[in-house]
Short mmCIF file of N, CA and C in Angstrom, two decimals:
data_model
loop_
_atom_site.label_atom_id
_atom_site.label_comp_id
_atom_site.label_asym_id
_atom_site.label_seq_id
_atom_site.Cartn_x
_atom_site.Cartn_y
_atom_site.Cartn_z
N UNK R 22 18.97 -4.81 -1.95
CA UNK R 22 18.00 -3.94 -2.04
C UNK R 22 16.98 -3.82 -3.05
N UNK R 23 15.62 -3.11 -2.42
CA UNK R 23 14.51 -3.52 -4.01
C UNK R 23 14.51 -1.91 -3.94
N UNK R 24 14.33 -1.48 -5.05
CA UNK R 24 13.45 -0.21 -5.55
C UNK R 24 11.73 -0.38 -5.98
N UNK R 25 11.24 0.62 -5.30
CA UNK R 25 9.62 0.29 -5.78
C UNK R 25 9.41 1.70 -6.11
N UNK R 26 8.03 1.11 -6.87
CA UNK R 26 7.86 2.22 -7.96
C UNK R 26 6.26 2.31 -8.02
N UNK R 27 5.82 3.05 -7.50
CA UNK R 27 4.10 2.80 -7.16
C UNK R 27 2.75 3.54 -8.74
N UNK R 28 2.39 3.46 -8.68
CA UNK R 28 1.32 3.81 -10.18
C UNK R 28 -0.25 3.43 -9.66
N UNK R 29 -0.94 3.90 -10.28
CA UNK R 29 -2.26 4.00 -10.31
C UNK R 29 -3.21 5.34 -9.52
N UNK R 30 -2.74 5.74 -9.32
CA UNK R 30 -3.85 7.19 -7.99
C UNK R 30 -4.33 8.06 -9.64
N UNK R 31 -5.02 8.70 -9.03
CA UNK R 31 -6.04 9.33 -9.54
C UNK R 31 -7.07 10.33 -8.82
N UNK R 32 -7.82 10.87 -9.76
CA UNK R 32 -9.28 11.59 -9.14
C UNK R 32 -10.19 10.62 -9.31
N UNK R 33 -11.07 11.01 -8.22
CA UNK R 33 -12.27 9.59 -8.41
C UNK R 33 -12.95 10.24 -7.56
N UNK R 34 -14.31 9.70 -7.81
CA UNK R 34 -16.01 10.42 -7.17
C UNK R 34 -15.21 9.34 -6.03
N UNK R 35 -16.26 10.24 -5.04
CA UNK R 35 -16.36 9.21 -3.92
C UNK R 35 -17.48 8.50 -3.75
N UNK R 36 -17.61 6.79 -3.35
CA UNK R 36 -17.88 6.02 -3.81
C UNK R 36 -17.25 4.81 -5.09
N UNK R 37 -16.48 5.76 -5.86
CA UNK R 37 -15.54 4.57 -7.22
C UNK R 37 -14.02 4.12 -6.24
N UNK R 38 -13.44 3.16 -7.24
CA UNK R 38 -12.67 2.09 -7.31
C UNK R 38 -11.62 2.84 -7.80
N UNK R 39 -9.87 2.86 -7.09
CA UNK R 39 -8.45 2.79 -7.79
C UNK R 39 -8.30 1.33 -7.89
N UNK R 40 -7.08 0.92 -8.57
CA UNK R 40 -6.11 -0.09 -8.11
C UNK R 40 -4.62 0.51 -8.24
N UNK R 41 -4.00 0.81 -6.92
CA UNK R 41 -3.22 1.11 -6.91
C UNK R 41 -1.74 -0.16 -7.05
N UNK R 42 -0.94 0.06 -8.19
CA UNK R 42 0.45 -1.03 -8.23
C UNK R 42 1.81 -0.54 -7.51
N UNK R 43 2.65 -1.76 -7.19
CA UNK R 43 4.03 -1.11 -6.63
C UNK R 43 4.74 -2.21 -6.71
N UNK R 44 5.56 -1.87 -8.62
CA UNK R 44 6.38 -2.61 -8.85
C UNK R 44 7.72 -2.22 -7.96
N UNK R 45 8.74 -3.55 -8.06
CA UNK R 45 9.42 -3.88 -7.29
C UNK R 45 10.90 -4.47 -8.62
N UNK R 46 12.28 -3.06 -8.10
CA UNK R 46 13.07 -4.26 -9.17
C UNK R 46 13.69 -5.22 -7.97
N UNK R 47 14.72 -5.92 -8.61
CA UNK R 47 15.73 -6.72 -8.08
C UNK R 47 14.77 -8.32 -7.89
N UNK R 48 15.60 -9.40 -7.33
CA UNK R 48 14.95 -10.64 -6.66
C UNK R 48 14.67 -10.51 -5.68
N UNK R 49 14.38 -10.34 -5.09
CA UNK R 49 14.34 -10.60 -3.50
C UNK R 49 12.98 -9.63 -2.85
N UNK R 50 11.95 -10.11 -4.53
CA UNK R 50 11.01 -9.16 -3.38
C UNK R 50 10.48 -9.57 -2.87
N UNK R 51 10.09 -11.33 -3.12
CA UNK R 51 9.32 -12.31 -2.52
C UNK R 51 9.90 -12.31 -0.63
N UNK R 52 11.18 -11.88 -0.68
CA UNK R 52 11.91 -12.67 0.64
C UNK R 52 11.13 -11.30 2.27
N UNK R 53 9.89 -10.09 1.11
CA UNK R 53 9.64 -9.26 1.95
C UNK R 53 8.53 -8.79 2.57
N UNK R 54 7.89 -8.65 3.53
CA UNK R 54 6.69 -8.46 3.85
C UNK R 54 6.54 -6.83 3.00
N UNK R 55 5.36 -6.94 2.77
CA UNK R 55 5.36 -5.62 1.76
C UNK R 55 4.09 -4.61 2.66
N UNK R 56 4.26 -3.64 2.57
CA UNK R 56 2.67 -2.71 3.32
C UNK R 56 2.07 -1.71 2.48
N UNK R 57 1.00 -0.91 2.37
CA UNK R 57 0.74 0.37 1.71
C UNK R 57 0.64 1.19 2.57
N UNK R 58 1.02 2.03 2.56
CA UNK R 58 0.46 3.50 3.77
C UNK R 58 0.32 4.85 3.20
N UNK R 59 -0.25 5.70 3.96
CA UNK R 59 -0.70 6.71 3.73
C UNK R 59 -0.33 7.89 3.99
N UNK R 60 -0.73 9.30 3.40
CA UNK R 60 -0.38 10.99 4.15
C UNK R 60 -1.00 11.58 3.15
N UNK R 61 -1.92 12.29 4.19
CA UNK R 61 -2.70 13.10 3.81
C UNK R 61 -1.91 14.33 4.17
N UNK R 62 -2.09 15.42 3.49
CA UNK R 62 -1.38 16.86 3.96
C UNK R 62 -1.70 17.28 5.42
N UNK R 63 -0.71 17.43 5.82
CA UNK R 63 -0.79 18.18 7.21
C UNK R 63 -0.43 17.06 8.52
N UNK R 64 -0.81 15.64 8.11
CA UNK R 64 -0.92 15.01 8.92
C UNK R 64 0.32 13.41 9.05
N UNK R 65 0.36 12.83 9.34
CA UNK R 65 1.68 11.72 9.80
C UNK R 65 1.40 10.92 9.08
N UNK R 66 2.28 10.15 8.26
CA UNK R 66 2.10 8.89 7.27
C UNK R 66 1.49 7.92 8.60
N UNK R 67 0.56 7.13 7.76
CA UNK R 67 -0.16 5.96 8.31
C UNK R 67 -1.14 5.08 7.73
N UNK R 68 -0.75 3.63 8.09
CA UNK R 68 -0.84 2.21 8.02
C UNK R 68 -2.34 2.27 7.16
N UNK R 69 -2.21 1.36 5.89
CA UNK R 69 -3.41 0.70 5.86
C UNK R 69 -3.35 -0.50 5.54
N UNK R 70 -2.56 -1.27 4.77
CA UNK R 70 -2.74 -2.52 4.76
C UNK R 70 -1.27 -3.51 4.96
N UNK R 71 -0.99 -4.39 4.86
CA UNK R 71 0.06 -5.70 5.33
C UNK R 71 -0.24 -6.82 4.53
N UNK R 72 1.00 -7.36 4.12
CA UNK R 72 0.69 -8.13 3.47
C UNK R 72 1.98 -9.82 4.21
N UNK R 73 2.04 -10.75 4.23
CA UNK R 73 3.02 -11.27 4.24
C UNK R 73 3.53 -11.90 3.37
N UNK R 74 5.33 -12.53 3.23
CA UNK R 74 6.24 -12.66 2.09
C UNK R 74 5.44 -13.54 0.80
N UNK R 75 4.50 -14.17 1.37
CA UNK R 75 4.04 -15.25 0.01
C UNK R 75 2.95 -14.94 0.15
N UNK R 76 1.90 -13.73 0.97
CA UNK R 76 0.76 -13.48 0.67
C UNK R 76 -0.43 -14.09 1.13
N UNK R 77 0.02 -15.20 2.10
CA UNK R 77 -0.98 -16.13 3.15
C UNK R 77 -1.79 -15.03 4.29
N UNK R 78 -0.89 -14.41 4.67
CA UNK R 78 -1.84 -13.16 5.57
C UNK R 78 -1.81 -11.50 5.35
N UNK R 79 -2.90 -11.27 5.59
CA UNK R 79 -2.97 -9.81 5.92
C UNK R 79 -3.41 -8.83 6.63
N UNK R 80 -3.25 -8.27 6.82
CA UNK R 80 -3.72 -7.08 7.73
C UNK R 80 -3.82 -6.10 7.47
N UNK R 81 -5.29 -5.29 8.29
CA UNK R 81 -5.79 -3.83 7.16
C UNK R 81 -6.49 -3.25 8.53
N UNK R 82 -5.66 -1.56 8.62
CA UNK R 82 -6.48 -0.86 9.43
C UNK R 82 -8.13 -0.37 9.33
N UNK R 83 -8.22 -0.49 11.02
CA UNK R 83 -9.69 -0.30 10.77
C UNK R 83 -10.38 0.77 9.65
N UNK R 84 -9.77 1.68 9.61
CA UNK R 84 -10.81 2.89 8.84
C UNK R 84 -10.86 2.40 7.13
N UNK R 85 -9.98 1.19 7.03
CA UNK R 85 -9.89 0.96 5.20
C UNK R 85 -10.45 -0.65 5.33
N UNK R 86 -10.32 -1.32 6.20
CA UNK R 86 -11.25 -2.86 6.73
C UNK R 86 -12.82 -3.28 5.43
N UNK R 87 -12.51 -4.00 4.44
CA UNK R 87 -13.87 -4.32 3.93
C UNK R 87 -13.91 -3.42 2.96
N UNK R 88 -13.14 -2.24 2.78
CA UNK R 88 -12.55 -1.65 1.68
C UNK R 88 -11.86 -1.57 0.39
N UNK R 89 -10.75 -2.02 1.31
CA UNK R 89 -9.49 -2.20 0.85
C UNK R 89 -8.97 -3.49 0.39
N UNK R 90 -8.00 -4.37 -0.35
CA UNK R 90 -7.70 -5.49 -0.63
C UNK R 90 -6.37 -5.30 -0.92
N UNK R 91 -5.06 -5.75 0.09
CA UNK R 91 -3.94 -5.95 -0.22
C UNK R 91 -3.72 -7.04 -0.93
N UNK R 92 -2.62 -7.53 -1.76
CA UNK R 92 -2.33 -8.59 -2.70
C UNK R 92 -1.25 -8.78 -3.26
N UNK R 93 -0.43 -9.67 -3.73
CA UNK R 93 1.26 -9.50 -4.58
C UNK R 93 0.99 -10.41 -5.26
N UNK R 94 2.05 -10.15 -6.35
CA UNK R 94 1.85 -11.07 -7.27
C UNK R 94 3.41 -11.72 -7.45
N UNK R 95 4.07 -12.56 -6.10
CA UNK R 95 5.50 -12.62 -6.80
C UNK R 95 6.06 -13.07 -7.45
N UNK R 96 6.11 -13.25 -8.91
CA UNK R 96 6.24 -13.89 -9.92
C UNK R 96 6.43 -12.86 -10.88
N UNK R 97 5.28 -11.53 -10.64
CA UNK R 97 5.59 -10.55 -11.48
C UNK R 97 6.58 -9.27 -10.74
N UNK R 98 6.44 -9.34 -9.06
CA UNK R 98 7.54 -8.51 -8.47
C UNK R 98 6.14 -7.53 -7.88
N UNK R 99 5.11 -7.24 -7.91
CA UNK R 99 4.47 -6.60 -7.94
C UNK R 99 3.52 -6.37 -6.95
N UNK R 100 2.98 -5.33 -6.06
CA UNK R 100 2.46 -5.50 -5.14
C UNK R 100 1.84 -4.48 -5.40
N UNK R 101 -0.49 -5.17 -4.70
CA UNK R 101 -1.60 -4.35 -5.21
C UNK R 101 -1.99 -3.45 -4.09
N UNK R 102 -2.88 -2.47 -4.35
CA UNK R 102 -3.90 -2.09 -3.36
C UNK R 102 -5.16 -1.88 -4.43
N UNK R 103 -6.30 -2.39 -4.05
CA UNK R 103 -7.94 -2.78 -4.90
C UNK R 103 -8.35 -1.93 -3.39
N UNK R 104 -9.00 -0.67 -4.14
CA UNK R 104 -9.71 0.18 -3.31
C UNK R 104 -10.95 0.49 -3.87
N UNK R 105 -11.98 0.02 -3.05
CA UNK R 105 -13.70 0.31 -3.20
C UNK R 105 -14.07 1.47 -2.39
N UNK R 106 -15.07 1.95 -2.70
CA UNK R 106 -15.69 2.46 -2.38
C UNK R 106 -15.33 3.38 -1.51
N UNK R 107 -14.48 4.49 -2.12
CA UNK R 107 -13.86 5.28 -1.96
C UNK R 107 -14.37 6.47 -1.29
N UNK R 108 -14.15 7.19 -0.09
CA UNK R 108 -14.68 7.83 0.37
C UNK R 108 -13.75 9.51 0.39
N UNK R 109 -13.56 10.37 0.40
CA UNK R 109 -12.57 11.76 1.01
C UNK R 109 -11.57 11.85 1.81
N UNK R 110 -12.06 10.98 3.03
CA UNK R 110 -11.46 11.27 3.75
C UNK R 110 -9.71 9.90 3.35
N UNK R 111 -10.51 9.32 2.51
CA UNK R 111 -8.91 8.64 1.91
C UNK R 111 -8.30 8.99 0.98
N UNK R 112 -8.67 10.71 0.64
CA UNK R 112 -7.46 10.98 -0.68
C UNK R 112 -6.22 11.56 0.77
N UNK R 113 -5.13 11.25 -0.13
CA UNK R 113 -3.83 10.67 0.34
C UNK R 113 -2.72 10.86 -0.98
N UNK R 114 -1.99 10.62 -0.45
CA UNK R 114 -0.59 10.61 -0.75
C UNK R 114 -0.44 8.90 -0.30
N UNK R 115 -0.43 7.69 -1.52
CA UNK R 115 -0.13 6.36 -1.52
C UNK R 115 0.93 5.74 -1.64
N UNK R 116 1.68 5.49 0.19
CA UNK R 116 3.34 5.02 -0.08
C UNK R 116 3.63 3.24 -0.10
N UNK R 117 4.04 2.42 -1.25
CA UNK R 117 4.19 0.88 -1.27
C UNK R 117 5.65 1.23 -0.11
N UNK R 118 5.65 -0.33 0.69
CA UNK R 118 6.71 0.36 1.66
C UNK R 118 7.46 -1.49 2.00
N UNK R 119 8.54 -2.36 1.87
CA UNK R 119 9.27 -3.62 2.04
C UNK R 119 9.59 -3.37 2.97
N UNK R 120 9.40 -4.64 3.96
CA UNK R 120 10.47 -5.02 4.84
C UNK R 120 9.87 -5.82 5.69
N UNK R 121 9.77 -5.96 7.46
CA UNK R 121 8.81 -6.87 7.89
C UNK R 121 7.54 -6.33 8.50
N UNK R 122 6.78 -7.74 8.15
CA UNK R 122 5.14 -7.31 8.64
C UNK R 122 4.68 -6.82 9.69
N UNK R 123 4.62 -5.56 9.84
CA UNK R 123 3.74 -4.69 10.69
C UNK R 123 3.35 -3.86 10.22
N UNK R 124 2.21 -2.65 11.37
CA UNK R 124 1.64 -1.73 10.98
C UNK R 124 2.55 -0.21 11.44
N UNK R 125 3.76 -0.40 11.65
CA UNK R 125 4.82 0.03 12.23
C UNK R 125 5.97 0.83 10.81
N UNK R 126 5.67 2.72 10.61
CA UNK R 126 6.20 2.37 9.63
C UNK R 126 8.15 2.38 9.48
N UNK R 127 7.97 2.13 10.93
CA UNK R 127 9.65 2.35 11.48
C UNK R 127 9.87 0.63 10.79
N UNK R 128 9.58 -0.07 10.79
CA UNK R 128 9.18 -2.15 10.39
C UNK R 128 10.30 -1.71 8.70
N UNK R 129 9.58 -0.95 8.13
CA UNK R 129 10.07 -1.03 6.05
C UNK R 129 11.18 -0.45 5.79
N UNK R 130 11.81 -1.05 5.18
CA UNK R 130 13.64 -0.36 5.38
C UNK R 130 13.32 0.17 3.47
N UNK R 131 12.67 -0.37 2.90
CA UNK R 131 11.94 0.46 1.50
C UNK R 131 11.19 0.92 1.45
N UNK R 132 11.11 2.58 0.61
CA UNK R 132 9.83 3.07 0.08
C UNK R 132 9.74 3.47 -1.49
N UNK R 133 8.57 3.68 -1.80
CA UNK R 133 8.89 4.13 -2.68
C UNK R 133 8.17 5.49 -2.67
N UNK R 134 8.07 6.44 -4.36
CA UNK R 134 7.93 7.68 -4.05
C UNK R 134 6.77 8.43 -3.17
N UNK R 135 5.30 7.21 -4.05
CA UNK R 135 4.03 7.21 -3.30
C UNK R 135 3.52 8.05 -4.80
N UNK R 136 2.35 7.73 -4.63
CA UNK R 136 1.07 8.04 -6.32
C UNK R 136 -0.34 8.76 -5.18
N UNK R 137 -0.18 10.00 -6.33
CA UNK R 137 -1.32 10.60 -5.49
C UNK R 137 -2.65 10.19 -5.66
N UNK R 138 -3.87 10.09 -4.86
CA UNK R 138 -5.20 9.92 -5.02
C UNK R 138 -6.15 10.79 -4.18
N UNK R 139 -6.90 11.04 -4.91
CA UNK R 139 -7.81 12.23 -4.42
C UNK R 139 -9.07 11.47 -5.01
N UNK R 140 -10.11 11.48 -4.12
CA UNK R 140 -11.48 11.25 -4.12
C UNK R 140 -12.11 12.68 -3.73
N UNK R 141 -13.11 12.59 -4.26
CA UNK R 141 -13.62 14.37 -4.99
C UNK R 141 -15.57 13.27 -4.14
N UNK R 142 -15.77 14.79 -3.72
CA UNK R 142 -16.77 14.64 -2.82
C UNK R 142 -18.61 14.71 -3.30
#
Protein backbone atom coordinates (compact mmCIF):
# COMPACT_ATOMS: atom_id res chain seq x y z
CA UNK A 1 0.00 0.00 0.00
CA UNK A 2 0.95 3.63 -0.33
CA UNK A 3 -0.35 6.66 1.51
CA UNK A 4 -0.38 10.03 -0.24
CA UNK A 5 -0.39 13.55 1.21
CA UNK A 6 -0.70 16.62 -1.01
CA UNK A 7 0.57 20.10 -0.17
CA UNK A 8 1.28 23.40 -1.87
CA UNK A 9 -2.20 24.59 -2.68
CA UNK A 10 -3.37 28.11 -1.99
CA UNK A 11 -4.76 31.34 -3.39
CA UNK A 12 -3.05 32.88 -6.40
CA UNK A 13 -3.91 35.55 -8.92
CA UNK A 14 -4.56 34.69 -12.55
CA UNK A 15 -1.30 34.35 -14.42
CA UNK A 16 0.54 33.21 -11.32
CA UNK A 17 2.18 29.91 -10.46
CA UNK A 18 1.96 27.22 -7.81
CA UNK A 19 3.86 24.01 -7.23
CA UNK A 20 1.97 21.10 -5.72
CA UNK A 21 3.74 18.25 -3.97
CA UNK A 22 2.52 14.78 -3.09
CA UNK A 23 4.49 12.88 -0.48
CA UNK A 24 4.16 9.12 -0.54
CA UNK A 25 4.79 6.73 2.32
CA UNK A 26 6.19 3.24 1.92
CA UNK A 27 8.92 1.82 -0.25
CA UNK A 28 6.74 1.07 -3.26
CA UNK A 29 6.35 4.57 -4.69
CA UNK A 30 8.46 3.72 -7.72
CA UNK A 31 6.20 0.77 -8.50
CA UNK A 32 3.28 3.00 -9.39
CA UNK A 33 2.44 5.35 -12.18
CA UNK A 34 1.18 8.58 -10.67
CA UNK A 35 -1.44 11.07 -11.63
CA UNK A 36 -2.93 14.43 -10.75
CA UNK A 37 -6.66 14.93 -10.91
CA UNK A 38 -8.82 17.88 -9.96
CA UNK A 39 -12.40 18.48 -8.94
CA UNK A 40 -14.19 21.80 -9.08
CA UNK A 41 -17.38 22.44 -7.07
CA UNK A 42 -20.35 20.72 -8.65
CA UNK A 43 -18.23 18.97 -11.24
CA UNK A 44 -16.85 15.48 -11.63
CA UNK A 45 -13.23 14.67 -10.90
CA UNK A 46 -11.17 15.22 -14.04
CA UNK A 47 -7.78 14.14 -15.23
CA UNK A 48 -4.94 16.66 -15.32
CA UNK A 49 -1.65 14.78 -15.82
CA UNK A 50 0.01 11.41 -15.41
CA UNK A 51 3.58 10.15 -15.28
CA UNK A 52 5.09 6.70 -15.70
CA UNK A 53 6.86 4.81 -12.91
CA UNK A 54 10.34 6.01 -13.85
CA UNK A 55 9.18 9.43 -15.00
CA UNK A 56 10.09 8.85 -18.62
CA UNK A 57 6.61 9.34 -20.02
CA UNK A 58 4.05 12.02 -19.25
CA UNK A 59 0.59 12.80 -20.56
CA UNK A 60 -1.58 15.88 -20.04
CA UNK A 61 -5.15 16.92 -20.44
CA UNK A 62 -5.58 19.44 -23.24
CA UNK A 63 -6.80 21.99 -20.72
CA UNK A 64 -3.43 22.08 -18.91
CA UNK A 65 -0.99 21.14 -21.67
CA UNK A 66 1.80 23.69 -22.02
CA UNK A 67 1.04 25.24 -18.62
CA UNK A 68 1.42 22.35 -16.15
CA UNK A 69 4.38 20.02 -15.70
CA UNK A 70 4.23 16.75 -13.80
CA UNK A 71 7.42 15.26 -12.39
CA UNK A 72 8.54 12.83 -9.73
CA UNK A 73 11.55 12.12 -7.54
CA UNK A 74 11.50 8.44 -6.65
CA UNK A 75 14.43 8.85 -4.26
CA UNK A 76 12.31 11.28 -2.25
CA UNK A 77 9.01 9.45 -2.77
CA UNK A 78 7.50 12.68 -4.05
CA UNK A 79 5.33 13.70 -6.98
CA UNK A 80 5.10 17.29 -8.20
CA UNK A 81 2.84 19.43 -10.33
CA UNK A 82 4.25 22.75 -11.48
CA UNK A 83 1.36 24.98 -12.52
CA UNK A 84 2.09 28.14 -14.49
CA UNK A 85 -0.14 30.73 -16.18
CA UNK A 86 -2.96 29.78 -13.87
CA UNK A 87 -6.50 30.68 -14.85
CA UNK A 88 -9.66 31.02 -12.74
CA UNK A 89 -10.90 27.85 -14.46
CA UNK A 90 -8.06 25.95 -12.74
CA UNK A 91 -9.73 26.51 -9.38
CA UNK A 92 -10.37 23.08 -7.86
CA UNK A 93 -9.28 20.58 -5.27
CA UNK A 94 -6.24 18.78 -6.64
CA UNK A 95 -5.64 15.12 -5.85
CA UNK A 96 -2.64 12.93 -6.44
CA UNK A 97 -3.16 9.24 -7.10
CA UNK A 98 -1.12 6.06 -7.52
CA UNK A 99 -1.96 3.26 -9.91
CA UNK A 100 -1.67 2.41 -13.57
CA UNK A 101 -0.78 5.18 -16.01
CA UNK A 102 -4.08 6.33 -17.38
CA UNK A 103 -6.41 9.29 -17.63
CA UNK A 104 -9.21 7.24 -16.04
CA UNK A 105 -9.57 7.74 -12.28
CA UNK A 106 -10.70 4.10 -11.99
CA UNK A 107 -7.15 3.01 -12.89
CA UNK A 108 -5.78 4.54 -9.69
CA UNK A 109 -5.99 2.60 -6.44
CA UNK A 110 -4.65 5.11 -3.92
CA UNK A 111 -5.61 8.73 -3.44
CA UNK A 112 -4.54 11.64 -1.30
CA UNK A 113 -6.95 13.87 0.58
CA UNK A 114 -6.58 16.77 -1.84
CA UNK A 115 -5.28 20.33 -1.69
CA UNK A 116 -7.31 23.41 -2.62
CA UNK A 117 -6.13 25.67 -5.44
CA UNK A 118 -7.98 28.94 -5.91
CA UNK A 119 -7.18 31.29 -8.79
CA UNK A 120 -8.62 34.79 -8.55
CA UNK A 121 -9.32 36.91 -11.61
